C-alpha cells in the first residue's frame, strides 16, 4: 500500500489508537491524507494558540491529526483521487 485516506469525524479528529497506527504507516512510507466525512465542511487547519490564550484554536498533541496532511474541503472520495494523482506523479 502506498497511501491511504482517513475519513475523519468533525474537523479531522482521530482517536489516539488510530493516530498511532497512522504514524507507524507513515514511518513505513505510506502517504496519509485526512478528510472529513461531514456533509458540509472540511478540515480547517488552525493556528496554535499562545500559552494561556482562552478560546483560541489549538493544535492537537504530537500524536494527533495535525501530523497528517489535510484534504481541506475535499470529501474522502475526492481526497482519494487527489492522493492517487499525487502518487502517480511521483
PDB file of N, CA and C in Angstrom, residues 17-66:
ATOM      1  N   UNK A  17      -5.486   5.719  19.243  1.00  0.00           N
ATOM      2  CA  UNK A  17      -5.036   4.422  18.734  1.00  0.00           C
ATOM      3  C   UNK A  17      -4.892   4.451  17.214  1.00  0.00           C
ATOM      4  N   UNK A  18      -5.832   5.097  16.544  1.00  0.00           N
ATOM      5  CA  UNK A  18      -5.745   5.217  15.092  1.00  0.00           C
ATOM      6  C   UNK A  18      -4.579   6.107  14.707  1.00  0.00           C
ATOM      7  N   UNK A  19      -4.380   7.202  15.431  1.00  0.00           N
ATOM      8  CA  UNK A  19      -3.260   8.114  15.146  1.00  0.00           C
ATOM      9  C   UNK A  19      -1.932   7.368  15.263  1.00  0.00           C
ATOM     10  N   UNK A  20      -1.804   6.514  16.278  1.00  0.00           N
ATOM     11  CA  UNK A  20      -0.566   5.746  16.452  1.00  0.00           C
ATOM     12  C   UNK A  20      -0.342   4.801  15.274  1.00  0.00           C
ATOM     13  N   UNK A  21      -1.394   4.144  14.820  1.00  0.00           N
ATOM     14  CA  UNK A  21      -1.282   3.232  13.675  1.00  0.00           C
ATOM     15  C   UNK A  21      -0.935   4.002  12.404  1.00  0.00           C
ATOM     16  N   UNK A  22      -1.534   5.174  12.244  1.00  0.00           N
ATOM     17  CA  UNK A  22      -1.245   6.001  11.067  1.00  0.00           C
ATOM     18  C   UNK A  22       0.199   6.501  11.086  1.00  0.00           C
ATOM     19  N   UNK A  23       0.705   6.824  12.267  1.00  0.00           N
ATOM     20  CA  UNK A  23       2.103   7.248  12.372  1.00  0.00           C
ATOM     21  C   UNK A  23       3.043   6.111  11.997  1.00  0.00           C
ATOM     22  N   UNK A  24       2.708   4.889  12.387  1.00  0.00           N
ATOM     23  CA  UNK A  24       3.535   3.733  12.001  1.00  0.00           C
ATOM     24  C   UNK A  24       3.496   3.546  10.491  1.00  0.00           C
ATOM     25  N   UNK A  25       2.325   3.679   9.900  1.00  0.00           N
ATOM     26  CA  UNK A  25       2.203   3.549   8.445  1.00  0.00           C
ATOM     27  C   UNK A  25       3.009   4.640   7.746  1.00  0.00           C
ATOM     28  N   UNK A  26       2.896   5.860   8.244  1.00  0.00           N
ATOM     29  CA  UNK A  26       3.623   6.985   7.658  1.00  0.00           C
ATOM     30  C   UNK A  26       5.131   6.756   7.752  1.00  0.00           C
ATOM     31  N   UNK A  27       5.586   6.241   8.887  1.00  0.00           N
ATOM     32  CA  UNK A  27       7.009   5.957   9.075  1.00  0.00           C
ATOM     33  C   UNK A  27       7.492   4.879   8.108  1.00  0.00           C
ATOM     34  N   UNK A  28       6.574   3.997   7.684  1.00  0.00           N
ATOM     35  CA  UNK A  28       6.912   2.940   6.729  1.00  0.00           C
ATOM     36  C   UNK A  28       6.808   3.418   5.282  1.00  0.00           C
ATOM     37  N   UNK A  29       6.515   4.704   5.083  1.00  0.00           N
ATOM     38  CA  UNK A  29       6.469   5.262   3.737  1.00  0.00           C
ATOM     39  C   UNK A  29       5.094   5.370   3.116  1.00  0.00           C
ATOM     40  N   UNK A  30       4.045   5.105   3.883  1.00  0.00           N
ATOM     41  CA  UNK A  30       2.678   5.208   3.369  1.00  0.00           C
ATOM     42  C   UNK A  30       2.205   6.659   3.504  1.00  0.00           C
ATOM     43  N   UNK A  31       1.712   7.237   2.418  1.00  0.00           N
ATOM     44  CA  UNK A  31       1.167   8.597   2.461  1.00  0.00           C
ATOM     45  C   UNK A  31      -0.181   8.564   3.159  1.00  0.00           C
ATOM     46  N   UNK A  32      -0.381   9.468   4.116  1.00  0.00           N
ATOM     47  CA  UNK A  32      -1.632   9.533   4.876  1.00  0.00           C
ATOM     48  C   UNK A  32      -2.277  10.885   4.641  1.00  0.00           C
ATOM     49  N   UNK A  33      -3.541  10.883   4.256  1.00  0.00           N
ATOM     50  CA  UNK A  33      -4.288  12.111   3.991  1.00  0.00           C
ATOM     51  C   UNK A  33      -5.589  12.069   4.781  1.00  0.00           C
ATOM     52  N   UNK A  34      -5.862  13.133   5.552  1.00  0.00           N
ATOM     53  CA  UNK A  34      -7.100  13.229   6.344  1.00  0.00           C
ATOM     54  C   UNK A  34      -8.173  13.957   5.544  1.00  0.00           C
ATOM     55  N   UNK A  35      -9.401  13.464   5.614  1.00  0.00           N
ATOM     56  CA  UNK A  35     -10.555  14.137   5.016  1.00  0.00           C
ATOM     57  C   UNK A  35     -11.727  13.995   5.985  1.00  0.00           C
ATOM     58  N   UNK A  36     -12.570  15.009   6.038  1.00  0.00           N
ATOM     59  CA  UNK A  36     -13.726  14.963   6.932  1.00  0.00           C
ATOM     60  C   UNK A  36     -14.891  14.276   6.239  1.00  0.00           C
ATOM     61  N   UNK A  37     -15.619  13.464   6.985  1.00  0.00           N
ATOM     62  CA  UNK A  37     -16.805  12.838   6.400  1.00  0.00           C
ATOM     63  C   UNK A  37     -18.065  13.652   6.671  1.00  0.00           C
ATOM     64  N   UNK A  38     -17.903  14.854   7.216  1.00  0.00           N
ATOM     65  CA  UNK A  38     -19.049  15.743   7.423  1.00  0.00           C
ATOM     66  C   UNK A  38     -19.595  16.189   6.067  1.00  0.00           C
ATOM     67  N   UNK A  39     -20.899  16.242   5.938  1.00  0.00           N
ATOM     68  CA  UNK A  39     -21.514  16.595   4.666  1.00  0.00           C
ATOM     69  C   UNK A  39     -21.232  18.036   4.252  1.00  0.00           C
ATOM     70  N   UNK A  40     -21.150  18.936   5.198  1.00  0.00           N
ATOM     71  CA  UNK A  40     -20.931  20.344   4.889  1.00  0.00           C
ATOM     72  C   UNK A  40     -19.718  20.845   5.655  1.00  0.00           C
ATOM     73  N   UNK A  41     -18.638  21.017   4.945  1.00  0.00           N
ATOM     74  CA  UNK A  41     -17.419  21.491   5.583  1.00  0.00           C
ATOM     75  C   UNK A  41     -16.300  20.490   5.427  1.00  0.00           C
ATOM     76  N   UNK A  42     -15.149  20.911   5.825  1.00  0.00           N
ATOM     77  CA  UNK A  42     -13.975  20.057   5.707  1.00  0.00           C
ATOM     78  C   UNK A  42     -13.049  20.311   6.865  1.00  0.00           C
ATOM     79  N   UNK A  43     -11.800  19.968   6.661  1.00  0.00           N
ATOM     80  CA  UNK A  43     -10.800  20.150   7.698  1.00  0.00           C
ATOM     81  C   UNK A  43     -10.174  21.526   7.529  1.00  0.00           C
ATOM     82  N   UNK A  44     -10.301  22.334   8.547  1.00  0.00           N
ATOM     83  CA  UNK A  44      -9.727  23.669   8.528  1.00  0.00           C
ATOM     84  C   UNK A  44      -8.572  23.674   9.502  1.00  0.00           C
ATOM     85  N   UNK A  45      -7.376  23.883   8.990  1.00  0.00           N
ATOM     86  CA  UNK A  45      -6.199  23.895   9.853  1.00  0.00           C
ATOM     87  C   UNK A  45      -6.239  25.138  10.720  1.00  0.00           C
ATOM     88  N   UNK A  46      -5.965  24.976  11.995  1.00  0.00           N
ATOM     89  CA  UNK A  46      -5.992  26.082  12.947  1.00  0.00           C
ATOM     90  C   UNK A  46      -4.580  26.381  13.426  1.00  0.00           C
ATOM     91  N   UNK A  47      -4.303  27.644  13.617  1.00  0.00           N
ATOM     92  CA  UNK A  47      -3.010  28.045  14.153  1.00  0.00           C
ATOM     93  C   UNK A  47      -2.955  27.709  15.633  1.00  0.00           C
ATOM     94  N   UNK A  48      -1.771  27.460  16.120  1.00  0.00           N
ATOM     95  CA  UNK A  48      -1.616  27.151  17.541  1.00  0.00           C
ATOM     96  C   UNK A  48      -1.900  28.388  18.372  1.00  0.00           C
ATOM     97  N   UNK A  49      -2.589  28.197  19.467  1.00  0.00           N
ATOM     98  CA  UNK A  49      -2.880  29.314  20.372  1.00  0.00           C
ATOM     99  C   UNK A  49      -1.671  29.597  21.239  1.00  0.00           C
ATOM    100  N   UNK A  50      -1.531  30.817  21.659  1.00  0.00           N
ATOM    101  CA  UNK A  50      -0.453  31.183  22.563  1.00  0.00           C
ATOM    102  C   UNK A  50      -0.732  30.572  23.927  1.00  0.00           C
ATOM    103  N   UNK A  51       0.322  30.263  24.688  1.00  0.00           N
ATOM    104  CA  UNK A  51       0.093  29.719  26.029  1.00  0.00           C
ATOM    105  C   UNK A  51      -0.777  30.665  26.850  1.00  0.00           C
ATOM    106  N   UNK A  52      -1.771  30.113  27.507  1.00  0.00           N
ATOM    107  CA  UNK A  52      -2.657  30.910  28.338  1.00  0.00           C
ATOM    108  C   UNK A  52      -3.778  31.591  27.583  1.00  0.00           C
ATOM    109  N   UNK A  53      -3.798  31.481  26.270  1.00  0.00           N
ATOM    110  CA  UNK A  53      -4.849  32.116  25.467  1.00  0.00           C
ATOM    111  C   UNK A  53      -6.133  31.318  25.594  1.00  0.00           C
ATOM    112  N   UNK A  54      -7.230  31.989  25.860  1.00  0.00           N
ATOM    113  CA  UNK A  54      -8.509  31.306  26.041  1.00  0.00           C
ATOM    114  C   UNK A  54      -9.349  31.432  24.784  1.00  0.00           C
ATOM    115  N   UNK A  55     -10.005  30.351  24.445  1.00  0.00           N
ATOM    116  CA  UNK A  55     -10.943  30.374  23.330  1.00  0.00           C
ATOM    117  C   UNK A  55     -10.297  30.354  21.959  1.00  0.00           C
ATOM    118  N   UNK A  56      -8.979  30.288  21.896  1.00  0.00           N
ATOM    119  CA  UNK A  56      -8.305  30.269  20.606  1.00  0.00           C
ATOM    120  C   UNK A  56      -8.230  28.877  20.029  1.00  0.00           C
ATOM    121  N   UNK A  57      -7.901  28.799  18.757  1.00  0.00           N
ATOM    122  CA  UNK A  57      -7.700  27.499  18.131  1.00  0.00           C
ATOM    123  C   UNK A  57      -6.441  26.889  18.723  1.00  0.00           C
ATOM    124  N   UNK A  58      -6.397  25.588  18.738  1.00  0.00           N
ATOM    125  CA  UNK A  58      -5.200  24.950  19.278  1.00  0.00           C
ATOM    126  C   UNK A  58      -4.806  23.771  18.411  1.00  0.00           C
ATOM    127  N   UNK A  59      -3.538  23.492  18.387  1.00  0.00           N
ATOM    128  CA  UNK A  59      -3.019  22.341  17.672  1.00  0.00           C
ATOM    129  C   UNK A  59      -3.148  21.145  18.596  1.00  0.00           C
ATOM    130  N   UNK A  60      -3.466  20.000  18.034  1.00  0.00           N
ATOM    131  CA  UNK A  60      -3.575  18.805  18.859  1.00  0.00           C
ATOM    132  C   UNK A  60      -2.188  18.352  19.280  1.00  0.00           C
ATOM    133  N   UNK A  61      -2.110  17.424  20.211  1.00  0.00           N
ATOM    134  CA  UNK A  61      -0.806  16.971  20.693  1.00  0.00           C
ATOM    135  C   UNK A  61      -0.021  16.266  19.584  1.00  0.00           C
ATOM    136  N   UNK A  62       1.216  15.934  19.872  1.00  0.00           N
ATOM    137  CA  UNK A  62       2.129  15.395  18.865  1.00  0.00           C
ATOM    138  C   UNK A  62       1.630  14.103  18.225  1.00  0.00           C
ATOM    139  N   UNK A  63       0.738  13.384  18.869  1.00  0.00           N
ATOM    140  CA  UNK A  63       0.229  12.137  18.288  1.00  0.00           C
ATOM    141  C   UNK A  63      -1.094  12.367  17.575  1.00  0.00           C
ATOM    142  N   UNK A  64      -1.470  13.604  17.382  1.00  0.00           N
ATOM    143  CA  UNK A  64      -2.783  13.902  16.833  1.00  0.00           C
ATOM    144  C   UNK A  64      -2.799  14.156  15.344  1.00  0.00           C
ATOM    145  N   UNK A  65      -3.958  14.534  14.836  1.00  0.00           N
ATOM    146  CA  UNK A  65      -4.172  14.656  13.408  1.00  0.00           C
ATOM    147  C   UNK A  65      -3.349  15.729  12.718  1.00  0.00           C
ATOM    148  N   UNK A  66      -2.822  16.704  13.441  1.00  0.00           N
ATOM    149  CA  UNK A  66      -2.033  17.744  12.782  1.00  0.00           C
ATOM    150  C   UNK A  66      -0.751  17.177  12.180  1.00  0.00           C
TER     151      UNK A  66
END
